[in-house]
Every structure is written in structure tokens, then in C-alpha cells.
PDB file of N, CA and C in Angstrom:
ATOM      1  N   MET Z   1     -12.271  -7.472   0.799  1.00  0.00           N
ATOM      2  CA  MET Z   1     -11.969  -6.225   0.088  1.00  0.00           C
ATOM      3  C   MET Z   1     -13.030  -5.344   0.507  1.00  0.00           C
ATOM      4  N   ARG Z   2     -12.576  -4.049   0.746  1.00  0.00           N
ATOM      5  CA  ARG Z   2     -13.499  -3.066   1.211  1.00  0.00           C
ATOM      6  C   ARG Z   2     -13.414  -1.924   0.196  1.00  0.00           C
ATOM      7  N   THR Z   3     -14.563  -1.114  -0.073  1.00  0.00           N
ATOM      8  CA  THR Z   3     -14.513   0.038  -0.905  1.00  0.00           C
ATOM      9  C   THR Z   3     -14.550   1.294  -0.154  1.00  0.00           C
ATOM     10  N   THR Z   4     -13.740   2.230  -0.660  1.00  0.00           N
ATOM     11  CA  THR Z   4     -13.703   3.564  -0.046  1.00  0.00           C
ATOM     12  C   THR Z   4     -14.001   4.670  -1.277  1.00  0.00           C
ATOM     13  N   GLY Z   5     -15.200   5.114  -1.275  1.00  0.00           N
ATOM     14  CA  GLY Z   5     -15.440   5.847  -2.508  1.00  0.00           C
ATOM     15  C   GLY Z   5     -15.403   5.067  -3.688  1.00  0.00           C
ATOM     16  N   SER Z   6     -14.739   5.286  -4.675  1.00  0.00           N
ATOM     17  CA  SER Z   6     -14.600   4.373  -5.925  1.00  0.00           C
ATOM     18  C   SER Z   6     -13.283   3.503  -5.885  1.00  0.00           C
ATOM     19  N   ARG Z   7     -12.607   3.546  -4.660  1.00  0.00           N
ATOM     20  CA  ARG Z   7     -11.360   2.712  -4.509  1.00  0.00           C
ATOM     21  C   ARG Z   7     -11.500   1.336  -3.658  1.00  0.00           C
ATOM     22  N   TYR Z   8     -10.992   0.459  -4.113  1.00  0.00           N
ATOM     23  CA  TYR Z   8     -10.964  -0.763  -3.324  1.00  0.00           C
ATOM     24  C   TYR Z   8      -9.873  -0.782  -2.295  1.00  0.00           C
ATOM     25  N   ARG Z   9     -10.155  -1.290  -1.085  1.00  0.00           N
ATOM     26  CA  ARG Z   9      -9.063  -1.367  -0.035  1.00  0.00           C
ATOM     27  C   ARG Z   9      -8.905  -2.712   0.428  1.00  0.00           C
ATOM     28  N   VAL Z  10      -7.688  -3.361   0.209  1.00  0.00           N
ATOM     29  CA  VAL Z  10      -7.561  -4.635   0.640  1.00  0.00           C
ATOM     30  C   VAL Z  10      -7.181  -4.706   2.125  1.00  0.00           C
ATOM     31  N   PHE Z  11      -6.449  -3.717   2.681  1.00  0.00           N
ATOM     32  CA  PHE Z  11      -6.019  -3.775   4.133  1.00  0.00           C
ATOM     33  C   PHE Z  11      -6.921  -2.643   4.706  1.00  0.00           C
ATOM     34  N   THR Z  12      -7.395  -2.924   5.950  1.00  0.00           N
ATOM     35  CA  THR Z  12      -7.940  -1.940   6.834  1.00  0.00           C
ATOM     36  C   THR Z  12      -6.900  -0.988   7.322  1.00  0.00           C
ATOM     37  N   ASP Z  13      -7.313   0.152   7.708  1.00  0.00           N
ATOM     38  CA  ASP Z  13      -6.204   1.287   8.176  1.00  0.00           C
ATOM     39  C   ASP Z  13      -5.526   0.577   9.322  1.00  0.00           C
ATOM     40  N   GLU Z  14      -5.989  -0.144  10.209  1.00  0.00           N
ATOM     41  CA  GLU Z  14      -5.197  -0.734  11.317  1.00  0.00           C
ATOM     42  C   GLU Z  14      -4.134  -1.631  10.767  1.00  0.00           C
ATOM     43  N   GLN Z  15      -4.505  -2.556   9.808  1.00  0.00           N
ATOM     44  CA  GLN Z  15      -3.601  -3.418   9.110  1.00  0.00           C
ATOM     45  C   GLN Z  15      -2.413  -2.598   8.359  1.00  0.00           C
ATOM     46  N   TRP Z  16      -2.795  -1.496   7.794  1.00  0.00           N
ATOM     47  CA  TRP Z  16      -1.902  -0.689   7.104  1.00  0.00           C
ATOM     48  C   TRP Z  16      -0.835  -0.001   8.105  1.00  0.00           C
ATOM     49  N   GLU Z  17      -1.383   0.423   9.289  1.00  0.00           N
ATOM     50  CA  GLU Z  17      -0.609   0.986  10.178  1.00  0.00           C
ATOM     51  C   GLU Z  17       0.580  -0.109  10.780  1.00  0.00           C
ATOM     52  N   ARG Z  18       0.513  -1.126  10.536  1.00  0.00           N
ATOM     53  CA  ARG Z  18       1.495  -2.274  10.846  1.00  0.00           C
ATOM     54  C   ARG Z  18       2.334  -2.415   9.760  1.00  0.00           C
ATOM     55  N   ILE Z  19       1.804  -2.228   8.481  1.00  0.00           N
ATOM     56  CA  ILE Z  19       2.803  -2.585   7.398  1.00  0.00           C
ATOM     57  C   ILE Z  19       3.630  -1.437   6.956  1.00  0.00           C
ATOM     58  N   ALA Z  20       3.012  -0.284   7.049  1.00  0.00           N
ATOM     59  CA  ALA Z  20       3.595   0.905   6.456  1.00  0.00           C
ATOM     60  C   ALA Z  20       4.970   1.112   7.157  1.00  0.00           C
ATOM     61  N   PRO Z  21       5.394   0.786   8.311  1.00  0.00           N
ATOM     62  CA  PRO Z  21       6.775   1.130   8.796  1.00  0.00           C
ATOM     63  C   PRO Z  21       7.742   0.187   8.213  1.00  0.00           C
ATOM     64  N   LEU Z  22       7.284  -0.905   7.609  1.00  0.00           N
ATOM     65  CA  LEU Z  22       8.292  -2.003   7.047  1.00  0.00           C
ATOM     66  C   LEU Z  22       8.707  -1.494   5.573  1.00  0.00           C
ATOM     67  N   LEU Z  23       8.083  -0.518   5.104  1.00  0.00           N
ATOM     68  CA  LEU Z  23       8.387  -0.238   3.579  1.00  0.00           C
ATOM     69  C   LEU Z  23       9.245   1.064   3.625  1.00  0.00           C
ATOM     70  N   PRO Z  24      10.005   1.216   2.425  1.00  0.00           N
ATOM     71  CA  PRO Z  24      10.893   2.413   2.358  1.00  0.00           C
ATOM     72  C   PRO Z  24      10.166   3.733   2.168  1.00  0.00           C
ATOM     73  N   SER Z  25      10.839   4.800   2.678  1.00  0.00           N
ATOM     74  CA  SER Z  25      10.229   6.174   2.779  1.00  0.00           C
ATOM     75  C   SER Z  25      10.767   6.982   1.651  1.00  0.00           C
ATOM     76  N   ASN Z  26       9.814   7.820   1.033  1.00  0.00           N
ATOM     77  CA  ASN Z  26      10.231   8.696  -0.008  1.00  0.00           C
ATOM     78  C   ASN Z  26      11.213   9.842   0.591  1.00  0.00           C
ATOM     79  N   GLU Z  27      11.242   9.977   1.778  1.00  0.00           N
ATOM     80  CA  GLU Z  27      12.037  11.159   2.437  1.00  0.00           C
ATOM     81  C   GLU Z  27      13.371  10.946   2.334  1.00  0.00           C
ATOM     82  N   VAL Z  28      14.108   9.853   2.374  1.00  0.00           N
ATOM     83  CA  VAL Z  28      15.468   9.638   2.243  1.00  0.00           C
ATOM     84  C   VAL Z  28      16.029   9.390   0.889  1.00  0.00           C
ATOM     85  N   ARG Z  29      15.286   9.414  -0.040  1.00  0.00           N
ATOM     86  CA  ARG Z  29      15.562   8.938  -1.441  1.00  0.00           C
ATOM     87  C   ARG Z  29      15.863  10.101  -2.310  1.00  0.00           C
ATOM     88  N   ARG Z  30      16.877  10.024  -3.277  1.00  0.00           N
ATOM     89  CA  ARG Z  30      17.033  11.134  -4.192  1.00  0.00           C
ATOM     90  C   ARG Z  30      16.380  10.668  -5.407  1.00  0.00           C
ATOM     91  N   GLY Z  31      16.077  11.579  -6.376  1.00  0.00           N
ATOM     92  CA  GLY Z  31      15.640  11.208  -7.693  1.00  0.00           C
ATOM     93  C   GLY Z  31      14.179  11.195  -7.618  1.00  0.00           C
ATOM     94  N   HIS Z  32      13.632  10.670  -8.432  1.00  0.00           N
ATOM     95  CA  HIS Z  32      12.158  10.259  -8.711  1.00  0.00           C
ATOM     96  C   HIS Z  32      11.462   9.587  -7.459  1.00  0.00           C
ATOM     97  N   PRO Z  33      10.418  10.194  -6.867  1.00  0.00           N
ATOM     98  CA  PRO Z  33       9.945   9.544  -5.556  1.00  0.00           C
ATOM     99  C   PRO Z  33       9.257   8.229  -5.971  1.00  0.00           C
ATOM    100  N   PHE Z  34       9.146   7.280  -4.891  1.00  0.00           N
ATOM    101  CA  PHE Z  34       8.395   6.179  -5.185  1.00  0.00           C
ATOM    102  C   PHE Z  34       6.897   6.444  -5.263  1.00  0.00           C
ATOM    103  N   GLY Z  35       6.171   5.337  -5.733  1.00  0.00           N
ATOM    104  CA  GLY Z  35       4.859   5.653  -5.871  1.00  0.00           C
ATOM    105  C   GLY Z  35       4.082   5.458  -4.488  1.00  0.00           C
ATOM    106  N   ASP Z  36       2.816   5.635  -4.314  1.00  0.00           N
ATOM    107  CA  ASP Z  36       2.105   5.482  -3.029  1.00  0.00           C
ATOM    108  C   ASP Z  36       2.279   4.205  -2.622  1.00  0.00           C
ATOM    109  N   ASN Z  37       2.992   3.799  -1.499  1.00  0.00           N
ATOM    110  CA  ASN Z  37       3.351   2.533  -1.061  1.00  0.00           C
ATOM    111  C   ASN Z  37       1.843   1.763  -0.893  1.00  0.00           C
ATOM    112  N   ARG Z  38       0.981   2.393  -0.311  1.00  0.00           N
ATOM    113  CA  ARG Z  38      -0.207   1.582  -0.041  1.00  0.00           C
ATOM    114  C   ARG Z  38      -0.927   1.131  -1.164  1.00  0.00           C
ATOM    115  N   ARG Z  39      -0.781   2.024  -2.260  1.00  0.00           N
ATOM    116  CA  ARG Z  39      -1.506   1.540  -3.504  1.00  0.00           C
ATOM    117  C   ARG Z  39      -0.679   0.429  -4.212  1.00  0.00           C
ATOM    118  N   VAL Z  40       0.712   0.532  -4.055  1.00  0.00           N
ATOM    119  CA  VAL Z  40       1.389  -0.560  -4.902  1.00  0.00           C
ATOM    120  C   VAL Z  40       1.120  -1.901  -4.072  1.00  0.00           C
ATOM    121  N   VAL Z  41       1.279  -1.920  -2.744  1.00  0.00           N
ATOM    122  CA  VAL Z  41       1.029  -3.139  -1.978  1.00  0.00           C
ATOM    123  C   VAL Z  41      -0.450  -3.677  -2.121  1.00  0.00           C
ATOM    124  N   GLU Z  42      -1.448  -2.817  -2.080  1.00  0.00           N
ATOM    125  CA  GLU Z  42      -2.699  -3.446  -2.302  1.00  0.00           C
ATOM    126  C   GLU Z  42      -2.805  -3.715  -3.657  1.00  0.00           C
ATOM    127  N   GLY Z  43      -2.283  -3.300  -4.670  1.00  0.00           N
ATOM    128  CA  GLY Z  43      -2.206  -3.831  -6.100  1.00  0.00           C
ATOM    129  C   GLY Z  43      -1.703  -5.214  -6.105  1.00  0.00           C
ATOM    130  N   ILE Z  44      -0.618  -5.370  -5.573  1.00  0.00           N
ATOM    131  CA  ILE Z  44      -0.091  -6.807  -5.529  1.00  0.00           C
ATOM    132  C   ILE Z  44      -0.817  -7.655  -4.802  1.00  0.00           C
ATOM    133  N   ALA Z  45      -1.352  -7.289  -3.634  1.00  0.00           N
ATOM    134  CA  ALA Z  45      -2.357  -8.342  -2.834  1.00  0.00           C
ATOM    135  C   ALA Z  45      -3.459  -8.572  -3.598  1.00  0.00           C
ATOM    136  N   HIS Z  46      -4.158  -7.648  -4.308  1.00  0.00           N
ATOM    137  CA  HIS Z  46      -5.488  -7.813  -5.194  1.00  0.00           C
ATOM    138  C   HIS Z  46      -5.150  -8.705  -6.277  1.00  0.00           C
ATOM    139  N   ARG Z  47      -3.945  -8.541  -6.902  1.00  0.00           N
ATOM    140  CA  ARG Z  47      -3.643  -9.330  -8.175  1.00  0.00           C
ATOM    141  C   ARG Z  47      -3.446 -10.887  -7.715  1.00  0.00           C
ATOM    142  N   ASP Z  48      -2.659 -11.038  -6.666  1.00  0.00           N
ATOM    143  CA  ASP Z  48      -2.520 -12.309  -6.282  1.00  0.00           C
ATOM    144  C   ASP Z  48      -2.752 -12.574  -4.818  1.00  0.00           C
ATOM    145  N   PRO Z  49      -4.040 -12.631  -4.407  1.00  0.00           N
ATOM    146  CA  PRO Z  49      -4.514 -12.709  -2.977  1.00  0.00           C
ATOM    147  C   PRO Z  49      -3.923 -13.896  -2.189  1.00  0.00           C
ATOM    148  N   VAL Z  50      -3.336 -14.978  -2.859  1.00  0.00           N
ATOM    149  CA  VAL Z  50      -2.951 -16.127  -1.970  1.00  0.00           C
ATOM    150  C   VAL Z  50      -1.407 -15.946  -1.768  1.00  0.00           C
ATOM    151  N   ALA Z  51      -0.716 -14.912  -2.331  1.00  0.00           N
ATOM    152  CA  ALA Z  51       0.601 -14.783  -2.052  1.00  0.00           C
ATOM    153  C   ALA Z  51       0.961 -14.389  -0.703  1.00  0.00           C
TER     154      ALA Z  51
END
């Protein structure tokens, strides 16, 4: 786990570049936008690192 400022990073930027295209985009969705995909995925990985 890496820190950037006061925030922990589970994935490097290079890893995230490979993951991000697999997730839904906010651009094509109506209504309330999704949260920040990176924050959500890193939260899941941080909570259960063996998943």
C-alpha cells in the first residue's frame, strides 16, 4: 500500500490504467453519477486484501 499525501493507494497508476477501462463510465449514465471508481475499488481491495 502506498501513500499519496494523506491518501492510501492500493494500486499503482500503471495498475489502475489497466483496471479503469473495465469499469462503467459516468458519461453514459443518467441520474446520480457513480462515485469515484478508483476510490471504490481501492476501498474494496483495502477492506479485503485476499479477495
